[in-house]
Short mmCIF file of C-alpha atoms in Angstrom, two decimals:
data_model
loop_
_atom_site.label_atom_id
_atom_site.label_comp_id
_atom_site.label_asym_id
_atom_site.label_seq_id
_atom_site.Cartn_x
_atom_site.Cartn_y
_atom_site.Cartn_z
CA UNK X 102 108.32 122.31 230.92
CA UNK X 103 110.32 119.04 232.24
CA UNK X 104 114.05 118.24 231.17
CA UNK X 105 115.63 114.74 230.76
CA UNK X 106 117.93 114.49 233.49
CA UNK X 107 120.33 111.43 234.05
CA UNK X 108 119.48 107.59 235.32
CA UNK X 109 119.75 108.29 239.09
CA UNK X 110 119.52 104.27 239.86
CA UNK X 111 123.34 103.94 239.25
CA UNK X 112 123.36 107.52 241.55
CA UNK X 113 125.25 106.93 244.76
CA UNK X 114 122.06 107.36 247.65
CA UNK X 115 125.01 109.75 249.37
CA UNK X 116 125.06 112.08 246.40
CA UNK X 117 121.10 112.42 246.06
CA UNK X 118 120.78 112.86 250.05
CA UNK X 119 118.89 115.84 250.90
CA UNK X 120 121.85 119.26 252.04
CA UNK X 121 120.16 118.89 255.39
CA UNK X 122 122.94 121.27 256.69
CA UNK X 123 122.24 124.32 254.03
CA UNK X 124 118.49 123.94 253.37
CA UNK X 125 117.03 123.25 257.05
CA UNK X 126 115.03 126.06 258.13
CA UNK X 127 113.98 126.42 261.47
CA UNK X 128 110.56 126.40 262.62
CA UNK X 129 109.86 128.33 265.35
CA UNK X 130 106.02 129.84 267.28
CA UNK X 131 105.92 133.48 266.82
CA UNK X 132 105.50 133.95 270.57
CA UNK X 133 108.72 131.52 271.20
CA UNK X 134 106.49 128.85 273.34
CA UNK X 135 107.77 125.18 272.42
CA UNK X 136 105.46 123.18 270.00
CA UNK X 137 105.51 119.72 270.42
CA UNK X 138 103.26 119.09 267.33
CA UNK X 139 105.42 120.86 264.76
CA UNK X 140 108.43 119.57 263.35
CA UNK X 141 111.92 121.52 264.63
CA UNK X 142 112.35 122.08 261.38
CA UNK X 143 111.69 122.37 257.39
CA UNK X 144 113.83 122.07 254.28
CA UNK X 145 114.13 123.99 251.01
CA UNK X 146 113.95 121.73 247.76
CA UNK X 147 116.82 121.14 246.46
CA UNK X 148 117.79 121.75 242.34
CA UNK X 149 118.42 118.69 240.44
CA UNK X 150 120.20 120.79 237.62
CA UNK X 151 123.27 119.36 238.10
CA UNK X 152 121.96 116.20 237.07
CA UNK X 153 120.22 117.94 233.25
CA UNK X 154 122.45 116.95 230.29
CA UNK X 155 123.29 120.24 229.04
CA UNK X 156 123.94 119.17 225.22
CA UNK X 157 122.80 119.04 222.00
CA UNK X 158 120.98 116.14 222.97
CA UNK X 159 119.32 117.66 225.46
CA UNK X 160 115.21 116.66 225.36
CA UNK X 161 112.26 119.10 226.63
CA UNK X 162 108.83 117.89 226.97
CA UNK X 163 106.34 120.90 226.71
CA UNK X 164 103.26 119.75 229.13
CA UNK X 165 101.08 122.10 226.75
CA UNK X 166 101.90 119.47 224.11
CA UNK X 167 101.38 115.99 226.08
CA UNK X 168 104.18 113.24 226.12
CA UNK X 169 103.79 111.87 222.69
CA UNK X 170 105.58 115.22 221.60
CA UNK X 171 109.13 115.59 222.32
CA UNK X 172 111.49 118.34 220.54
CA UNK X 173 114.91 119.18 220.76
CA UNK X 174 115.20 121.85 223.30
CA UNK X 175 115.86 125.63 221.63
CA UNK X 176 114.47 128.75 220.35
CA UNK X 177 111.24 127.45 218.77
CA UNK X 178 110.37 125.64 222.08
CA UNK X 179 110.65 129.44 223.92
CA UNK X 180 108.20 130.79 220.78
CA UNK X 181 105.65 127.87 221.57
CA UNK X 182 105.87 128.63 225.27
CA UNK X 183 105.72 132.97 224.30
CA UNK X 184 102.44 131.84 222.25
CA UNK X 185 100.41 130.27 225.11
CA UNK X 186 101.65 133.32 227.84
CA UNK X 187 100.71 135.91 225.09
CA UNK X 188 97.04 133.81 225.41
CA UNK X 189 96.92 133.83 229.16
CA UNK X 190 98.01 137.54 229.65
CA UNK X 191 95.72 139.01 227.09
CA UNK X 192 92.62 136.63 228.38
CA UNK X 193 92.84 135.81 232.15
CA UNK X 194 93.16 132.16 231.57
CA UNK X 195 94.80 129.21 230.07
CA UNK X 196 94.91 128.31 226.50
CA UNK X 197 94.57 124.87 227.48
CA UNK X 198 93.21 123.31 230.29
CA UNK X 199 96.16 121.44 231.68
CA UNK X 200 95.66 118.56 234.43
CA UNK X 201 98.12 117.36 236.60
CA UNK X 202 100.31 114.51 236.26
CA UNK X 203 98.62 111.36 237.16
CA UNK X 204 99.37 109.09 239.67
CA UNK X 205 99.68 105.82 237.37
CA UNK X 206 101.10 105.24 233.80
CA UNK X 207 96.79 104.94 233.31
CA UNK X 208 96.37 108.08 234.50
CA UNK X 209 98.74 109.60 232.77
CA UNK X 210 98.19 108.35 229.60
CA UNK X 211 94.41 110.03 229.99
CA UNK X 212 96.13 113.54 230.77
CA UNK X 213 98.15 113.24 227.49
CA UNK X 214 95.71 112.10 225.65
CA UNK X 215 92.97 115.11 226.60
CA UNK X 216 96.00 117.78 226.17
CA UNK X 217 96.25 116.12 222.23
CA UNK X 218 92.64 116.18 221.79
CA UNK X 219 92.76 119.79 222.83
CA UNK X 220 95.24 120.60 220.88
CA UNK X 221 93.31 119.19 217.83
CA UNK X 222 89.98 120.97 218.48
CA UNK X 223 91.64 124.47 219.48
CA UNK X 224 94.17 124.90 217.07
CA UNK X 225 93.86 122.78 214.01
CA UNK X 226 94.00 119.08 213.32
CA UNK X 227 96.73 116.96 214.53
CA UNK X 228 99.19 116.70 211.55
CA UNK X 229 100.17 112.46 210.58
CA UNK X 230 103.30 112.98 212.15
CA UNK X 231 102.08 113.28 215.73
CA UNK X 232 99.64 111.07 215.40
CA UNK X 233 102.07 108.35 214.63
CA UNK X 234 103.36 109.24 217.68
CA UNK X 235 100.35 109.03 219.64
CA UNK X 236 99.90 105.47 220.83
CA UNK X 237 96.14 105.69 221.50
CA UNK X 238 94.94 107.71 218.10
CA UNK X 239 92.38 104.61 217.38
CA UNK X 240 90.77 105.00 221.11
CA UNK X 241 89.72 108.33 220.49
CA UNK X 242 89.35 108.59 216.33
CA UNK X 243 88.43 106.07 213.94
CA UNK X 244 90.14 105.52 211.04
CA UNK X 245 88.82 108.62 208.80
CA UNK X 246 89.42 110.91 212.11
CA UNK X 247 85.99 111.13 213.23
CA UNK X 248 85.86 111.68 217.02
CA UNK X 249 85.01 108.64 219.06
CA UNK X 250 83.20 108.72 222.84
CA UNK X 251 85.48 106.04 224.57
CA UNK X 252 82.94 106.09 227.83
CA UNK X 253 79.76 105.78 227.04
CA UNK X 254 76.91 106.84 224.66
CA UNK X 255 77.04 110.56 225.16
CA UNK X 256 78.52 112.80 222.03
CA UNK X 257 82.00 113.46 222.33
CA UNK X 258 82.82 116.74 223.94
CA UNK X 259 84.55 119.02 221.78
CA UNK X 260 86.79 122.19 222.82
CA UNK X 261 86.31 125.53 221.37
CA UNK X 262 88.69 127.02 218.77
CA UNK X 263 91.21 129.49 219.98
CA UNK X 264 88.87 132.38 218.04
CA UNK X 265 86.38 131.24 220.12
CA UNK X 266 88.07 131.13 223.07
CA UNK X 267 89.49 134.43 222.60
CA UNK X 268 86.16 135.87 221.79
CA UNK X 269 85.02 134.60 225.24
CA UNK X 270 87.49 136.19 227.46
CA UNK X 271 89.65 138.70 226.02
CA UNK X 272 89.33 142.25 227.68
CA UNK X 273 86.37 145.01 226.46
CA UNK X 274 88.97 147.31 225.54
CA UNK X 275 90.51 144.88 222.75
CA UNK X 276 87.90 145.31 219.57
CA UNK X 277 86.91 142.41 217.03
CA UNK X 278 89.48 143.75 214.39
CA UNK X 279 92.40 143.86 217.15
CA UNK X 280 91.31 140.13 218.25
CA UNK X 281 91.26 139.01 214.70
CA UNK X 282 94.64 140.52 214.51
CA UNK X 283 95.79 139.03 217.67
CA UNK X 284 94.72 135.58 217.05
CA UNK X 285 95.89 135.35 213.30
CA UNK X 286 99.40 136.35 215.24
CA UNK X 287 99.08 133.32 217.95
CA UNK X 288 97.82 131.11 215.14
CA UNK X 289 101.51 131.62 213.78
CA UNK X 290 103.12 131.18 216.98
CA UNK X 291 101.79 127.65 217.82
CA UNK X 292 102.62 126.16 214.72
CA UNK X 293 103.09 122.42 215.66
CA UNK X 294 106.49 122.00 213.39
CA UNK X 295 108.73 124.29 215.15
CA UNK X 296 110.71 125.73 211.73
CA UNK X 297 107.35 127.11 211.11
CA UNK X 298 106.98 128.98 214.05
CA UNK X 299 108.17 132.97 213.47
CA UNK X 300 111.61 133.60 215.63
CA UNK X 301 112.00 136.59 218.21
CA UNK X 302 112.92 138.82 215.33
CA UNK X 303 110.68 138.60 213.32
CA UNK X 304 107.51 139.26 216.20
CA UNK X 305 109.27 142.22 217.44
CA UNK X 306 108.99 143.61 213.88
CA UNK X 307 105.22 142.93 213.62
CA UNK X 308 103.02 145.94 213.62
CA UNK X 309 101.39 144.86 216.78
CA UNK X 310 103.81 144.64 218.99
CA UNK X 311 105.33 148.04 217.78
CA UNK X 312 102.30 149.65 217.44
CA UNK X 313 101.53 151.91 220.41
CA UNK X 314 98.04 150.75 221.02
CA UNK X 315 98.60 147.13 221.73
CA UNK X 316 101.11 147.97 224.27
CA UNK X 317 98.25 150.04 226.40
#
């Protein structure tokens, strides 16, 4: 999850200068010889939350999402985030394969792009209002949204479905009618419009999260 933070180019270099004095950490041998090949010493990062606009017009972008998503940061954004953990915990892995940030806007552009195409193959179809928002739709979908294969002649890969996926790795002890349960429940959860998505209230009131046997 990245915040927006304030232009640091107008930043006095003074203010964004590394607390040398309260975040150096000494580096020392363990059998107190000298070590002329280490450095003396190493410092702790430092916050930039000082430098967050903490407002209403404060912006989140959820990685899970790509860049071509951005939503006001609140309550649904935590119930996206809950939806993905409740995947990982109950499964081992990731509900989507995330890539690090690139090195170049080209590289970038590639991450965000496979994180949307995920998100279209493992949840549902990408609704018209993302794709407006997603700059290189026509590279990877023609017109009627069949999948295209950019690079080369091969068929496009395409990701499982989170029943699939669930199938795959879940643990033994969960049975097909509890994963069908389970699923159905994260299937509400990652609703791509957020007033869609159910609020803490109302998941703490469904039956399986109060129901003694998916808390074992």
């Amino acid at each position: 999850m990245l915040f927006s933070i304030d232009n640091l180019d107008s930043t006095p270099e003074d203010e964004l200068k590394q607390d040398e004095e309260h975040t150096a950490v000494p580096l020392k041998r363990v059998d107190g010889k000298p070590d002329k090949w280490a450095p003396p010493q190493l410092y702790l990062k430092q916050s930039l939350h000082n430098r967050v606009r903490l407002n209403s017009q404060l912006l989140v972008k959820l990685s899970d999402l790509g860049s071509v998503l951005r939503q006001q940061f609140g309550a649904e954004i935590d119930i996206w985030s809950f939806g993905c953990l409740m995947f990982e915990f109950l499964t081992g892995r990731s509900l989507f394969a995330l890539m690090m940030l690139g090195h170049d806007q080209d590289e970038q552009d590639e991450t965000d792009d496979d994180h949307l195409l995920q998100l279209n193959d493992i949840l549902c179809p990408l609704p018209e209002s993302m794709i407006k928002l997603w700059p290189r739709f026509s590279k990877w979908y023609t017109t009627d949204r069949k999948r295209l294969q950019p690079y080369g002649d091969e068929e496009p890969y395409i990701y499982d479905s989170i029943e699939i996926l669930f199938a795959k790795n879940k643990s033994p002890e969960i049975g097909e009618e509890e994963a069908a349960i389970v699923v159905s429940l994260m299937r509400r959860i990652l609703e791509y419009d957020p007033e869609q998505r159910p609020t803490a209230e109302e998941l703490l009131k469904n039956p399986w999260f109060s129901s003694e046997e998916s808390m074992t």
